[in-house]
PDB file of C-alpha atoms in Angstrom:
ATOM      1  CA  UNK Q1468      11.342  32.619  13.016  1.00  0.00           C
ATOM      2  CA  UNK Q1469      11.507  29.069  14.251  1.00  0.00           C
ATOM      3  CA  UNK Q1470      13.104  25.952  12.871  1.00  0.00           C
ATOM      4  CA  UNK Q1471      11.108  22.757  13.044  1.00  0.00           C
ATOM      5  CA  UNK Q1472      11.292  19.315  11.551  1.00  0.00           C
ATOM      6  CA  UNK Q1473       8.322  18.458   9.353  1.00  0.00           C
ATOM      7  CA  UNK Q1474       8.115  14.868   8.114  1.00  0.00           C
ATOM      8  CA  UNK Q1475      11.835  14.482   8.638  1.00  0.00           C
ATOM      9  CA  UNK Q1476      12.764  17.684   6.790  1.00  0.00           C
ATOM     10  CA  UNK Q1477      14.025  20.861   8.417  1.00  0.00           C
ATOM     11  CA  UNK Q1478      11.901  23.887   7.608  1.00  0.00           C
ATOM     12  CA  UNK Q1479      11.660  27.463   8.837  1.00  0.00           C
ATOM     13  CA  UNK Q1480       8.392  28.990   9.918  1.00  0.00           C
ATOM     14  CA  UNK Q1481       7.280  32.349  11.214  1.00  0.00           C
ATOM     15  CA  UNK Q1482       6.904  32.800  14.938  1.00  0.00           C
ATOM     16  CA  UNK Q1483       3.416  32.292  16.384  1.00  0.00           C
ATOM     17  CA  UNK Q1484       2.709  29.653  13.763  1.00  0.00           C
ATOM     18  CA  UNK Q1485       0.023  27.125  14.615  1.00  0.00           C
ATOM     19  CA  UNK Q1486      -0.528  23.639  13.230  1.00  0.00           C
ATOM     20  CA  UNK Q1487      -3.449  25.086  11.302  1.00  0.00           C
ATOM     21  CA  UNK Q1488      -1.123  27.675   9.726  1.00  0.00           C
ATOM     22  CA  UNK Q1489       1.323  24.914   8.876  1.00  0.00           C
ATOM     23  CA  UNK Q1490      -1.353  22.866   7.119  1.00  0.00           C
ATOM     24  CA  UNK Q1491      -2.518  25.922   5.211  1.00  0.00           C
ATOM     25  CA  UNK Q1492       1.048  26.618   4.061  1.00  0.00           C
ATOM     26  CA  UNK Q1493       1.103  23.164   2.439  1.00  0.00           C
ATOM     27  CA  UNK Q1494      -2.472  23.228   1.075  1.00  0.00           C
ATOM     28  CA  UNK Q1495      -3.476  20.492   3.474  1.00  0.00           C
ATOM     29  CA  UNK Q1496      -5.922  22.212   5.768  1.00  0.00           C
ATOM     30  CA  UNK Q1497      -9.083  20.788   4.276  1.00  0.00           C
ATOM     31  CA  UNK Q1498      -7.538  17.410   3.610  1.00  0.00           C
ATOM     32  CA  UNK Q1499      -7.815  14.215   5.562  1.00  0.00           C
ATOM     33  CA  UNK Q1500      -4.613  14.243   7.587  1.00  0.00           C
ATOM     34  CA  UNK Q1501      -3.506  13.381  11.101  1.00  0.00           C
ATOM     35  CA  UNK Q1502      -0.730  15.085  13.030  1.00  0.00           C
ATOM     36  CA  UNK Q1503       1.778  13.916  15.559  1.00  0.00           C
ATOM     37  CA  UNK Q1504       3.471  16.756  17.436  1.00  0.00           C
ATOM     38  CA  UNK Q1505       6.620  15.742  19.343  1.00  0.00           C
ATOM     39  CA  UNK Q1506       5.350  12.181  19.430  1.00  0.00           C
ATOM     40  CA  UNK Q1507       1.816  12.976  20.588  1.00  0.00           C
ATOM     41  CA  UNK Q1508      -1.257  12.896  18.376  1.00  0.00           C
ATOM     42  CA  UNK Q1509      -3.029  16.240  18.210  1.00  0.00           C
ATOM     43  CA  UNK Q1510      -6.825  16.109  17.767  1.00  0.00           C
ATOM     44  CA  UNK Q1511      -8.148  18.127  14.807  1.00  0.00           C
ATOM     45  CA  UNK Q1512      -9.967  20.579  17.056  1.00  0.00           C
ATOM     46  CA  UNK Q1513      -6.649  21.628  18.592  1.00  0.00           C
ATOM     47  CA  UNK Q1514      -4.827  22.414  15.333  1.00  0.00           C
ATOM     48  CA  UNK Q1515      -5.695  26.072  15.682  1.00  0.00           C
ATOM     49  CA  UNK Q1516      -4.420  26.542  19.185  1.00  0.00           C
ATOM     50  CA  UNK Q1517      -1.320  24.363  18.989  1.00  0.00           C
ATOM     51  CA  UNK Q1518       1.595  26.744  18.383  1.00  0.00           C
ATOM     52  CA  UNK Q1519       4.944  25.558  17.150  1.00  0.00           C
ATOM     53  CA  UNK Q1520       8.255  26.306  18.757  1.00  0.00           C
ATOM     54  CA  UNK Q1521      11.890  25.938  17.797  1.00  0.00           C
ATOM     55  CA  UNK Q1522      13.032  22.305  17.540  1.00  0.00           C
ATOM     56  CA  UNK Q1523       9.531  20.799  17.350  1.00  0.00           C
ATOM     57  CA  UNK Q1524       9.045  17.613  15.421  1.00  0.00           C
ATOM     58  CA  UNK Q1525       5.862  17.336  13.403  1.00  0.00           C
ATOM     59  CA  UNK Q1526       4.605  14.379  11.411  1.00  0.00           C
ATOM     60  CA  UNK Q1527       1.705  14.894   9.008  1.00  0.00           C
ATOM     61  CA  UNK Q1528       0.297  11.677   7.601  1.00  0.00           C
ATOM     62  CA  UNK Q1529      -2.461  10.746   5.200  1.00  0.00           C
ATOM     63  CA  UNK Q1530      -3.860   7.704   3.468  1.00  0.00           C
ATOM     64  CA  UNK Q1531      -2.156   6.337   0.397  1.00  0.00           C
ATOM     65  CA  UNK Q1532      -2.713   3.216  -1.667  1.00  0.00           C
ATOM     66  CA  UNK Q1533      -1.828   0.016   0.157  1.00  0.00           C
ATOM     67  CA  UNK Q1534      -2.669  -3.638   0.454  1.00  0.00           C
TER      68      UNK Q1534
ATOM     69  CA  UNK G1198     -32.490 -15.849  -3.253  1.00  0.00           C
ATOM     70  CA  UNK G1199     -31.584 -14.745   0.259  1.00  0.00           C
ATOM     71  CA  UNK G1200     -28.976 -12.014   0.350  1.00  0.00           C
ATOM     72  CA  UNK G1201     -25.666 -13.264   1.569  1.00  0.00           C
ATOM     73  CA  UNK G1202     -24.027 -10.568   3.667  1.00  0.00           C
ATOM     74  CA  UNK G1203     -20.587 -10.662   5.251  1.00  0.00           C
ATOM     75  CA  UNK G1204     -20.706  -9.222   8.738  1.00  0.00           C
ATOM     76  CA  UNK G1205     -17.413  -8.138  10.155  1.00  0.00           C
ATOM     77  CA  UNK G1206     -16.970  -6.037  13.288  1.00  0.00           C
ATOM     78  CA  UNK G1207     -20.510  -4.717  13.056  1.00  0.00           C
ATOM     79  CA  UNK G1208     -20.223  -3.750   9.373  1.00  0.00           C
ATOM     80  CA  UNK G1209     -22.306  -5.448   6.711  1.00  0.00           C
ATOM     81  CA  UNK G1210     -20.559  -6.021   3.423  1.00  0.00           C
ATOM     82  CA  UNK G1211     -22.423  -6.949   0.256  1.00  0.00           C
ATOM     83  CA  UNK G1212     -19.223  -8.119  -1.381  1.00  0.00           C
ATOM     84  CA  UNK G1213     -16.933 -10.751   0.066  1.00  0.00           C
ATOM     85  CA  UNK G1214     -14.079  -9.314  -1.918  1.00  0.00           C
ATOM     86  CA  UNK G1215     -11.950  -6.710  -0.180  1.00  0.00           C
ATOM     87  CA  UNK G1216      -9.379  -4.997  -2.359  1.00  0.00           C
ATOM     88  CA  UNK G1217      -6.086  -3.284  -1.707  1.00  0.00           C
ATOM     89  CA  UNK G1218      -5.301   0.074  -3.282  1.00  0.00           C
ATOM     90  CA  UNK G1219      -1.539  -0.234  -3.729  1.00  0.00           C
ATOM     91  CA  UNK G1220       0.634  -0.866  -6.811  1.00  0.00           C
ATOM     92  CA  UNK G1221      -1.701   0.748  -9.372  1.00  0.00           C
ATOM     93  CA  UNK G1222      -0.413   2.970 -12.169  1.00  0.00           C
ATOM     94  CA  UNK G1223      -2.302   5.957 -10.789  1.00  0.00           C
ATOM     95  CA  UNK G1224      -5.288   6.797  -8.585  1.00  0.00           C
ATOM     96  CA  UNK G1225      -7.621   6.884 -11.546  1.00  0.00           C
ATOM     97  CA  UNK G1226      -6.824   3.251 -12.313  1.00  0.00           C
ATOM     98  CA  UNK G1227      -7.185   2.388  -8.608  1.00  0.00           C
ATOM     99  CA  UNK G1228     -10.647   3.930  -8.505  1.00  0.00           C
ATOM    100  CA  UNK G1229     -11.777   2.160 -11.685  1.00  0.00           C
ATOM    101  CA  UNK G1230     -10.521  -1.219 -10.473  1.00  0.00           C
ATOM    102  CA  UNK G1231     -12.191  -0.785  -7.089  1.00  0.00           C
ATOM    103  CA  UNK G1232     -15.473   0.101  -8.774  1.00  0.00           C
ATOM    104  CA  UNK G1233     -15.302  -2.863 -11.128  1.00  0.00           C
ATOM    105  CA  UNK G1234     -14.454  -5.230  -8.256  1.00  0.00           C
ATOM    106  CA  UNK G1235     -17.704  -4.344  -6.498  1.00  0.00           C
ATOM    107  CA  UNK G1236     -15.849  -4.241  -3.154  1.00  0.00           C
ATOM    108  CA  UNK G1237     -17.383  -2.335  -0.236  1.00  0.00           C
ATOM    109  CA  UNK G1238     -14.096  -2.175   1.620  1.00  0.00           C
ATOM    110  CA  UNK G1239     -10.579  -1.158   0.589  1.00  0.00           C
ATOM    111  CA  UNK G1240      -7.298  -1.328   2.446  1.00  0.00           C
ATOM    112  CA  UNK G1241      -5.169   1.797   2.633  1.00  0.00           C
ATOM    113  CA  UNK G1242      -1.769   2.628   4.093  1.00  0.00           C
ATOM    114  CA  UNK G1243      -0.794   5.503   6.380  1.00  0.00           C
ATOM    115  CA  UNK G1244       2.235   7.481   5.258  1.00  0.00           C
ATOM    116  CA  UNK G1245       3.884  10.879   5.555  1.00  0.00           C
ATOM    117  CA  UNK G1246       2.453  13.583   3.295  1.00  0.00           C
ATOM    118  CA  UNK G1247       4.937  14.587   0.611  1.00  0.00           C
ATOM    119  CA  UNK G1248       5.476  18.196   1.648  1.00  0.00           C
ATOM    120  CA  UNK G1249       7.719  18.956  -1.316  1.00  0.00           C
ATOM    121  CA  UNK G1250       4.902  18.433  -3.796  1.00  0.00           C
ATOM    122  CA  UNK G1251       1.872  20.475  -2.832  1.00  0.00           C
ATOM    123  CA  UNK G1252      -0.100  19.496  -5.910  1.00  0.00           C
ATOM    124  CA  UNK G1253       0.279  15.749  -5.568  1.00  0.00           C
ATOM    125  CA  UNK G1254      -3.146  14.097  -5.855  1.00  0.00           C
ATOM    126  CA  UNK G1255      -4.573  12.372  -2.796  1.00  0.00           C
ATOM    127  CA  UNK G1256      -6.209   8.957  -2.662  1.00  0.00           C
ATOM    128  CA  UNK G1257      -9.204  10.439  -0.849  1.00  0.00           C
ATOM    129  CA  UNK G1258      -9.870  12.637  -3.904  1.00  0.00           C
ATOM    130  CA  UNK G1259     -10.447   9.468  -5.956  1.00  0.00           C
ATOM    131  CA  UNK G1260     -11.998   7.095  -3.454  1.00  0.00           C
ATOM    132  CA  UNK G1261     -14.483   8.790  -1.200  1.00  0.00           C
ATOM    133  CA  UNK G1262     -14.153   7.392   2.339  1.00  0.00           C
ATOM    134  CA  UNK G1263     -17.798   8.278   2.899  1.00  0.00           C
ATOM    135  CA  UNK G1264     -18.850   5.930   0.114  1.00  0.00           C
ATOM    136  CA  UNK G1265     -16.434   3.060   0.586  1.00  0.00           C
ATOM    137  CA  UNK G1266     -15.123   1.619   3.829  1.00  0.00           C
ATOM    138  CA  UNK G1267     -11.469   2.453   4.399  1.00  0.00           C
ATOM    139  CA  UNK G1268      -9.540  -0.241   6.206  1.00  0.00           C
ATOM    140  CA  UNK G1269      -6.260   1.359   7.324  1.00  0.00           C
ATOM    141  CA  UNK G1270      -3.342  -1.066   7.505  1.00  0.00           C
ATOM    142  CA  UNK G1271       0.020  -1.185   9.225  1.00  0.00           C
ATOM    143  CA  UNK G1272       2.017  -2.356   6.231  1.00  0.00           C
ATOM    144  CA  UNK G1273       5.721  -1.804   6.754  1.00  0.00           C
ATOM    145  CA  UNK G1274       5.526  -2.053  10.551  1.00  0.00           C
ATOM    146  CA  UNK G1275       7.915  -4.528  12.134  1.00  0.00           C
ATOM    147  CA  UNK G1276       6.957  -4.196  15.787  1.00  0.00           C
ATOM    148  CA  UNK G1277       3.974  -3.585  17.995  1.00  0.00           C
ATOM    149  CA  UNK G1278       4.866   0.035  18.820  1.00  0.00           C
ATOM    150  CA  UNK G1279       5.051   1.080  15.154  1.00  0.00           C
ATOM    151  CA  UNK G1280       1.815  -0.712  14.319  1.00  0.00           C
ATOM    152  CA  UNK G1281      -0.154   0.742  17.216  1.00  0.00           C
ATOM    153  CA  UNK G1282       1.212   4.239  16.513  1.00  0.00           C
ATOM    154  CA  UNK G1283       0.155   3.985  12.872  1.00  0.00           C
ATOM    155  CA  UNK G1284      -3.375   2.885  13.705  1.00  0.00           C
ATOM    156  CA  UNK G1285      -3.837   5.557  16.354  1.00  0.00           C
ATOM    157  CA  UNK G1286      -2.992   8.117  13.657  1.00  0.00           C
ATOM    158  CA  UNK G1287      -5.409   6.404  11.257  1.00  0.00           C
ATOM    159  CA  UNK G1288      -8.162   6.596  13.846  1.00  0.00           C
ATOM    160  CA  UNK G1289      -7.475  10.286  14.370  1.00  0.00           C
ATOM    161  CA  UNK G1290      -7.720  10.914  10.633  1.00  0.00           C
ATOM    162  CA  UNK G1291     -11.235   9.789  10.107  1.00  0.00           C
ATOM    163  CA  UNK G1292     -12.500   8.141  13.238  1.00  0.00           C
ATOM    164  CA  UNK G1293     -11.758   4.671  11.881  1.00  0.00           C
ATOM    165  CA  UNK G1294     -11.914   2.008  14.521  1.00  0.00           C
ATOM    166  CA  UNK G1295     -11.960  -0.871  12.103  1.00  0.00           C
ATOM    167  CA  UNK G1296      -8.369  -1.529  11.103  1.00  0.00           C
ATOM    168  CA  UNK G1297      -6.130  -4.125   9.546  1.00  0.00           C
ATOM    169  CA  UNK G1298      -3.195  -5.116  11.685  1.00  0.00           C
ATOM    170  CA  UNK G1299      -0.124  -6.566  10.072  1.00  0.00           C
ATOM    171  CA  UNK G1300       3.151  -6.790  11.913  1.00  0.00           C
ATOM    172  CA  UNK G1301       5.894  -8.145   9.732  1.00  0.00           C
ATOM    173  CA  UNK G1302       8.758 -10.313  10.847  1.00  0.00           C
ATOM    174  CA  UNK G1303      10.983 -10.634   7.821  1.00  0.00           C
ATOM    175  CA  UNK G1304      11.786  -8.177   5.041  1.00  0.00           C
ATOM    176  CA  UNK G1305      12.278 -10.808   2.361  1.00  0.00           C
ATOM    177  CA  UNK G1306       9.167 -12.927   2.903  1.00  0.00           C
ATOM    178  CA  UNK G1307       7.019 -10.307   4.703  1.00  0.00           C
ATOM    179  CA  UNK G1308       5.986 -13.171   6.932  1.00  0.00           C
ATOM    180  CA  UNK G1309       4.029 -11.997   9.989  1.00  0.00           C
ATOM    181  CA  UNK G1310       5.696 -11.728  13.379  1.00  0.00           C
ATOM    182  CA  UNK G1311       2.976 -13.418  15.396  1.00  0.00           C
ATOM    183  CA  UNK G1312       4.396 -12.548  18.826  1.00  0.00           C
ATOM    184  CA  UNK G1313       4.265  -8.844  18.020  1.00  0.00           C
ATOM    185  CA  UNK G1314       0.931  -9.317  16.244  1.00  0.00           C
ATOM    186  CA  UNK G1315      -0.718 -10.833  19.315  1.00  0.00           C
ATOM    187  CA  UNK G1316       0.820  -8.152  21.524  1.00  0.00           C
ATOM    188  CA  UNK G1317      -0.557  -5.397  19.254  1.00  0.00           C
ATOM    189  CA  UNK G1318      -3.986  -7.030  19.050  1.00  0.00           C
ATOM    190  CA  UNK G1319      -4.279  -6.937  22.829  1.00  0.00           C
ATOM    191  CA  UNK G1320      -3.340  -3.233  23.014  1.00  0.00           C
ATOM    192  CA  UNK G1321      -5.624  -2.221  20.149  1.00  0.00           C
ATOM    193  CA  UNK G1322      -8.653  -4.183  21.363  1.00  0.00           C
ATOM    194  CA  UNK G1323      -8.214  -2.588  24.784  1.00  0.00           C
ATOM    195  CA  UNK G1324      -8.267   0.843  23.125  1.00  0.00           C
ATOM    196  CA  UNK G1325     -11.548   0.073  21.384  1.00  0.00           C
ATOM    197  CA  UNK G1326     -10.250  -0.812  17.933  1.00  0.00           C
ATOM    198  CA  UNK G1327     -11.897  -3.486  15.832  1.00  0.00           C
ATOM    199  CA  UNK G1328      -8.925  -5.402  14.532  1.00  0.00           C
ATOM    200  CA  UNK G1329      -8.781  -7.568  11.437  1.00  0.00           C
ATOM    201  CA  UNK G1330      -5.533  -9.429  11.755  1.00  0.00           C
ATOM    202  CA  UNK G1331      -3.118 -10.595   9.073  1.00  0.00           C
ATOM    203  CA  UNK G1332      -1.557 -13.798  10.365  1.00  0.00           C
ATOM    204  CA  UNK G1333       0.169 -17.074   9.624  1.00  0.00           C
ATOM    205  CA  UNK G1334      -1.956 -20.145   8.898  1.00  0.00           C
ATOM    206  CA  UNK G1335      -1.161 -21.636  12.309  1.00  0.00           C
ATOM    207  CA  UNK G1336      -4.423 -22.644  13.925  1.00  0.00           C
ATOM    208  CA  UNK G1337      -3.239 -22.345  17.514  1.00  0.00           C
ATOM    209  CA  UNK G1338      -2.091 -18.770  16.920  1.00  0.00           C
ATOM    210  CA  UNK G1339      -5.274 -17.991  14.985  1.00  0.00           C
ATOM    211  CA  UNK G1340      -7.259 -19.155  18.003  1.00  0.00           C
ATOM    212  CA  UNK G1341      -5.077 -17.026  20.253  1.00  0.00           C
ATOM    213  CA  UNK G1342      -5.942 -13.973  18.141  1.00  0.00           C
ATOM    214  CA  UNK G1343      -9.638 -14.716  18.373  1.00  0.00           C
ATOM    215  CA  UNK G1344      -9.382 -15.208  22.146  1.00  0.00           C
ATOM    216  CA  UNK G1345      -7.726 -11.809  22.370  1.00  0.00           C
ATOM    217  CA  UNK G1346     -10.585 -10.084  20.576  1.00  0.00           C
ATOM    218  CA  UNK G1347      -9.640 -10.045  16.888  1.00  0.00           C
ATOM    219  CA  UNK G1348     -12.617  -9.126  14.692  1.00  0.00           C
ATOM    220  CA  UNK G1349     -11.400 -11.222  11.767  1.00  0.00           C
ATOM    221  CA  UNK G1350      -8.658 -13.762  11.215  1.00  0.00           C
ATOM    222  CA  UNK G1351      -6.760 -13.108   7.999  1.00  0.00           C
ATOM    223  CA  UNK G1352      -4.274 -15.867   7.253  1.00  0.00           C
ATOM    224  CA  UNK G1353      -1.957 -15.649   4.286  1.00  0.00           C
ATOM    225  CA  UNK G1354      -2.466 -18.005   1.346  1.00  0.00           C
ATOM    226  CA  UNK G1355       1.235 -17.537   0.517  1.00  0.00           C
ATOM    227  CA  UNK G1356       3.654 -14.591   0.923  1.00  0.00           C
ATOM    228  CA  UNK G1357       2.375 -11.060   0.223  1.00  0.00           C
ATOM    229  CA  UNK G1358       2.544 -10.185  -3.464  1.00  0.00           C
ATOM    230  CA  UNK G1359       3.872 -13.634  -4.429  1.00  0.00           C
ATOM    231  CA  UNK G1360       0.833 -14.761  -6.407  1.00  0.00           C
ATOM    232  CA  UNK G1361       1.531 -18.352  -5.375  1.00  0.00           C
ATOM    233  CA  UNK G1362      -2.071 -19.035  -4.382  1.00  0.00           C
ATOM    234  CA  UNK G1363      -3.360 -21.223  -1.552  1.00  0.00           C
ATOM    235  CA  UNK G1364      -0.454 -23.301  -0.345  1.00  0.00           C
ATOM    236  CA  UNK G1365      -1.945 -24.886   2.751  1.00  0.00           C
ATOM    237  CA  UNK G1366      -5.605 -25.724   2.260  1.00  0.00           C
ATOM    238  CA  UNK G1367      -5.640 -28.077   5.234  1.00  0.00           C
ATOM    239  CA  UNK G1368      -4.576 -25.392   7.709  1.00  0.00           C
ATOM    240  CA  UNK G1369      -6.937 -22.828   6.240  1.00  0.00           C
ATOM    241  CA  UNK G1370      -9.814 -25.353   6.503  1.00  0.00           C
ATOM    242  CA  UNK G1371      -8.941 -26.083  10.123  1.00  0.00           C
ATOM    243  CA  UNK G1372      -8.864 -22.364  10.948  1.00  0.00           C
ATOM    244  CA  UNK G1373     -12.255 -21.912   9.272  1.00  0.00           C
ATOM    245  CA  UNK G1374     -13.716 -24.798  11.273  1.00  0.00           C
ATOM    246  CA  UNK G1375     -12.553 -23.471  14.635  1.00  0.00           C
ATOM    247  CA  UNK G1376     -13.181 -19.734  14.142  1.00  0.00           C
ATOM    248  CA  UNK G1377     -16.279 -17.892  15.284  1.00  0.00           C
ATOM    249  CA  UNK G1378     -15.165 -14.637  13.663  1.00  0.00           C
ATOM    250  CA  UNK G1379     -14.835 -14.245   9.870  1.00  0.00           C
ATOM    251  CA  UNK G1380     -11.818 -15.848   8.202  1.00  0.00           C
ATOM    252  CA  UNK G1381     -10.548 -13.825   5.272  1.00  0.00           C
ATOM    253  CA  UNK G1382      -7.654 -14.905   3.084  1.00  0.00           C
ATOM    254  CA  UNK G1383      -5.142 -12.106   2.962  1.00  0.00           C
ATOM    255  CA  UNK G1384      -2.100 -12.198   0.708  1.00  0.00           C
ATOM    256  CA  UNK G1385      -0.700 -14.551  -1.888  1.00  0.00           C
ATOM    257  CA  UNK G1386      -3.693 -15.044  -4.157  1.00  0.00           C
ATOM    258  CA  UNK G1387      -2.447 -15.024  -7.754  1.00  0.00           C
ATOM    259  CA  UNK G1388      -5.440 -15.347 -10.003  1.00  0.00           C
ATOM    260  CA  UNK G1389      -9.226 -15.472  -9.938  1.00  0.00           C
ATOM    261  CA  UNK G1390      -9.490 -19.250  -9.575  1.00  0.00           C
ATOM    262  CA  UNK G1391      -7.366 -19.096  -6.395  1.00  0.00           C
ATOM    263  CA  UNK G1392     -10.055 -16.877  -4.869  1.00  0.00           C
ATOM    264  CA  UNK G1393     -12.758 -19.322  -5.917  1.00  0.00           C
ATOM    265  CA  UNK G1394     -10.882 -22.180  -4.239  1.00  0.00           C
ATOM    266  CA  UNK G1395     -10.524 -20.145  -1.038  1.00  0.00           C
ATOM    267  CA  UNK G1396     -14.238 -19.360  -1.026  1.00  0.00           C
ATOM    268  CA  UNK G1397     -15.153 -22.988  -1.757  1.00  0.00           C
ATOM    269  CA  UNK G1398     -13.144 -24.015   1.294  1.00  0.00           C
ATOM    270  CA  UNK G1399     -15.518 -21.840   3.303  1.00  0.00           C
ATOM    271  CA  UNK G1400     -13.536 -18.646   3.762  1.00  0.00           C
ATOM    272  CA  UNK G1401     -15.768 -15.673   4.561  1.00  0.00           C
ATOM    273  CA  UNK G1402     -13.915 -13.435   2.152  1.00  0.00           C
ATOM    274  CA  UNK G1403     -10.680 -12.709   0.339  1.00  0.00           C
ATOM    275  CA  UNK G1404      -8.455  -9.661   0.257  1.00  0.00           C
ATOM    276  CA  UNK G1405      -6.723  -9.020  -3.057  1.00  0.00           C
ATOM    277  CA  UNK G1406      -4.238  -6.382  -4.132  1.00  0.00           C
ATOM    278  CA  UNK G1407      -1.313  -7.510  -6.303  1.00  0.00           C
ATOM    279  CA  UNK G1408      -3.297 -10.064  -8.303  1.00  0.00           C
ATOM    280  CA  UNK G1409      -5.509  -7.259  -9.598  1.00  0.00           C
ATOM    281  CA  UNK G1410      -3.025  -4.371  -9.705  1.00  0.00           C
ATOM    282  CA  UNK G1411      -0.284  -6.404 -11.367  1.00  0.00           C
ATOM    283  CA  UNK G1412      -2.543  -8.034 -13.968  1.00  0.00           C
ATOM    284  CA  UNK G1413      -1.983  -6.921 -17.565  1.00  0.00           C
ATOM    285  CA  UNK G1414      -5.493  -5.462 -17.506  1.00  0.00           C
ATOM    286  CA  UNK G1415      -6.219  -4.623 -13.858  1.00  0.00           C
ATOM    287  CA  UNK G1416      -9.784  -3.419 -14.382  1.00  0.00           C
ATOM    288  CA  UNK G1417     -10.776  -6.585 -16.211  1.00  0.00           C
ATOM    289  CA  UNK G1418      -9.063  -8.670 -13.521  1.00  0.00           C
ATOM    290  CA  UNK G1419     -11.039  -6.774 -10.879  1.00  0.00           C
ATOM    291  CA  UNK G1420     -14.225  -8.027 -12.554  1.00  0.00           C
ATOM    292  CA  UNK G1421     -12.782 -11.546 -12.801  1.00  0.00           C
ATOM    293  CA  UNK G1422     -12.213 -11.539  -9.034  1.00  0.00           C
ATOM    294  CA  UNK G1423     -15.672 -10.192  -8.342  1.00  0.00           C
ATOM    295  CA  UNK G1424     -17.181 -13.108 -10.258  1.00  0.00           C
ATOM    296  CA  UNK G1425     -14.709 -15.636  -8.852  1.00  0.00           C
ATOM    297  CA  UNK G1426     -15.602 -14.749  -5.281  1.00  0.00           C
ATOM    298  CA  UNK G1427     -19.342 -14.919  -5.999  1.00  0.00           C
ATOM    299  CA  UNK G1428     -18.881 -18.288  -7.729  1.00  0.00           C
ATOM    300  CA  UNK G1429     -16.799 -19.736  -4.938  1.00  0.00           C
ATOM    301  CA  UNK G1430     -19.199 -18.570  -2.267  1.00  0.00           C
ATOM    302  CA  UNK G1431     -22.239 -19.940  -4.119  1.00  0.00           C
ATOM    303  CA  UNK G1432     -20.428 -23.199  -4.707  1.00  0.00           C
ATOM    304  CA  UNK G1433     -19.588 -23.467  -0.999  1.00  0.00           C
ATOM    305  CA  UNK G1434     -23.176 -22.731   0.032  1.00  0.00           C
ATOM    306  CA  UNK G1435     -24.568 -25.130  -2.562  1.00  0.00           C
ATOM    307  CA  UNK G1436     -22.346 -27.944  -1.265  1.00  0.00           C
ATOM    308  CA  UNK G1437     -20.298 -29.919  -3.732  1.00  0.00           C
ATOM    309  CA  UNK G1438     -21.162 -33.454  -4.842  1.00  0.00           C
ATOM    310  CA  UNK G1439     -19.366 -36.364  -3.304  1.00  0.00           C
ATOM    311  CA  UNK G1440     -16.213 -37.598  -4.998  1.00  0.00           C
ATOM    312  CA  UNK G1441     -16.408 -41.173  -6.342  1.00  0.00           C
ATOM    313  CA  UNK G1442     -13.714 -43.463  -7.595  1.00  0.00           C
ATOM    314  CA  UNK G1443     -15.880 -44.813 -10.425  1.00  0.00           C
ATOM    315  CA  UNK G1444     -18.015 -43.286 -13.133  1.00  0.00           C
ATOM    316  CA  UNK G1445     -21.718 -42.671 -12.744  1.00  0.00           C
ATOM    317  CA  UNK G1446     -23.652 -42.024 -15.988  1.00  0.00           C
ATOM    318  CA  UNK G1447     -25.601 -38.790 -16.188  1.00  0.00           C
ATOM    319  CA  UNK G1448     -28.064 -40.249 -18.695  1.00  0.00           C
ATOM    320  CA  UNK G1449     -30.494 -42.900 -17.402  1.00  0.00           C
ATOM    321  CA  UNK G1450     -29.910 -46.542 -18.374  1.00  0.00           C
ATOM    322  CA  UNK G1451     -33.650 -47.377 -18.532  1.00  0.00           C
ATOM    323  CA  UNK G1452     -35.183 -47.064 -21.983  1.00  0.00           C
ATOM    324  CA  UNK G1453     -31.866 -47.634 -23.667  1.00  0.00           C
ATOM    325  CA  UNK G1454     -32.453 -48.952 -27.234  1.00  0.00           C
TER     326      UNK G1454
END
């Protein structure tokens, strides 16, 4: 188990959980999103190999309506 | 008639109307209004995914970014760091290099902070972004943006979402005259005729969100804007008649009985 902060909310995840696993958990894997992991943007190709650890901060963003 | 294309940052747009996608009742209405407007380009915002609601619909499910050009914005950013961070994320999302920069300076008026805007433009241009820049109608600062590599100058007509229309035609005209990149009116347009006036002044395009989304019938207003922009552009290209102080009869005097 690890505790991380996802989009400002504290959540618990299993150990050895990758960004890809995280996206899958929230039905976002095939969606158009971008991820910032501890303040650094992670390219899509690295989602699979980027593992999360206790205390990590993850931001998942997408496009919404705007002017 | 020759096709009149708007070229901005290497993209060719058939429509000179760019529309925002905010403030609509739902995504279905957004999509219908965008379609009716005939726009090739839409602005979008970058925000956190709502992780508590897995079934929430996504904008990309209604407006296909492969079919319409997404112009990611930095709405809500009040300094250069926030704006640059947002656009780097936008670029990562879909490879978008063409972006709309807006760095705000005041929560009440949403007036641009031009110092931070120029600073951000420099950083973004250096990183390879094509930056369309929301700005004040100050011609010296508009020139500064162009000198720093802005792909389009986008002065406000009046405050964002105010619907007050073009408040400073003189400044907008001066910016148009001096600019070598497209000048697109961004913010403040209230109704279709405002867009026509902007286009008649010689603007290369207009960006509309609230005036369509907040209309009683947004989809009909989207069509009104489409026609208004075409009319204004044609009128500008055709060149208006000269104004005279006295009347000039349209019917000939010769042959009068």
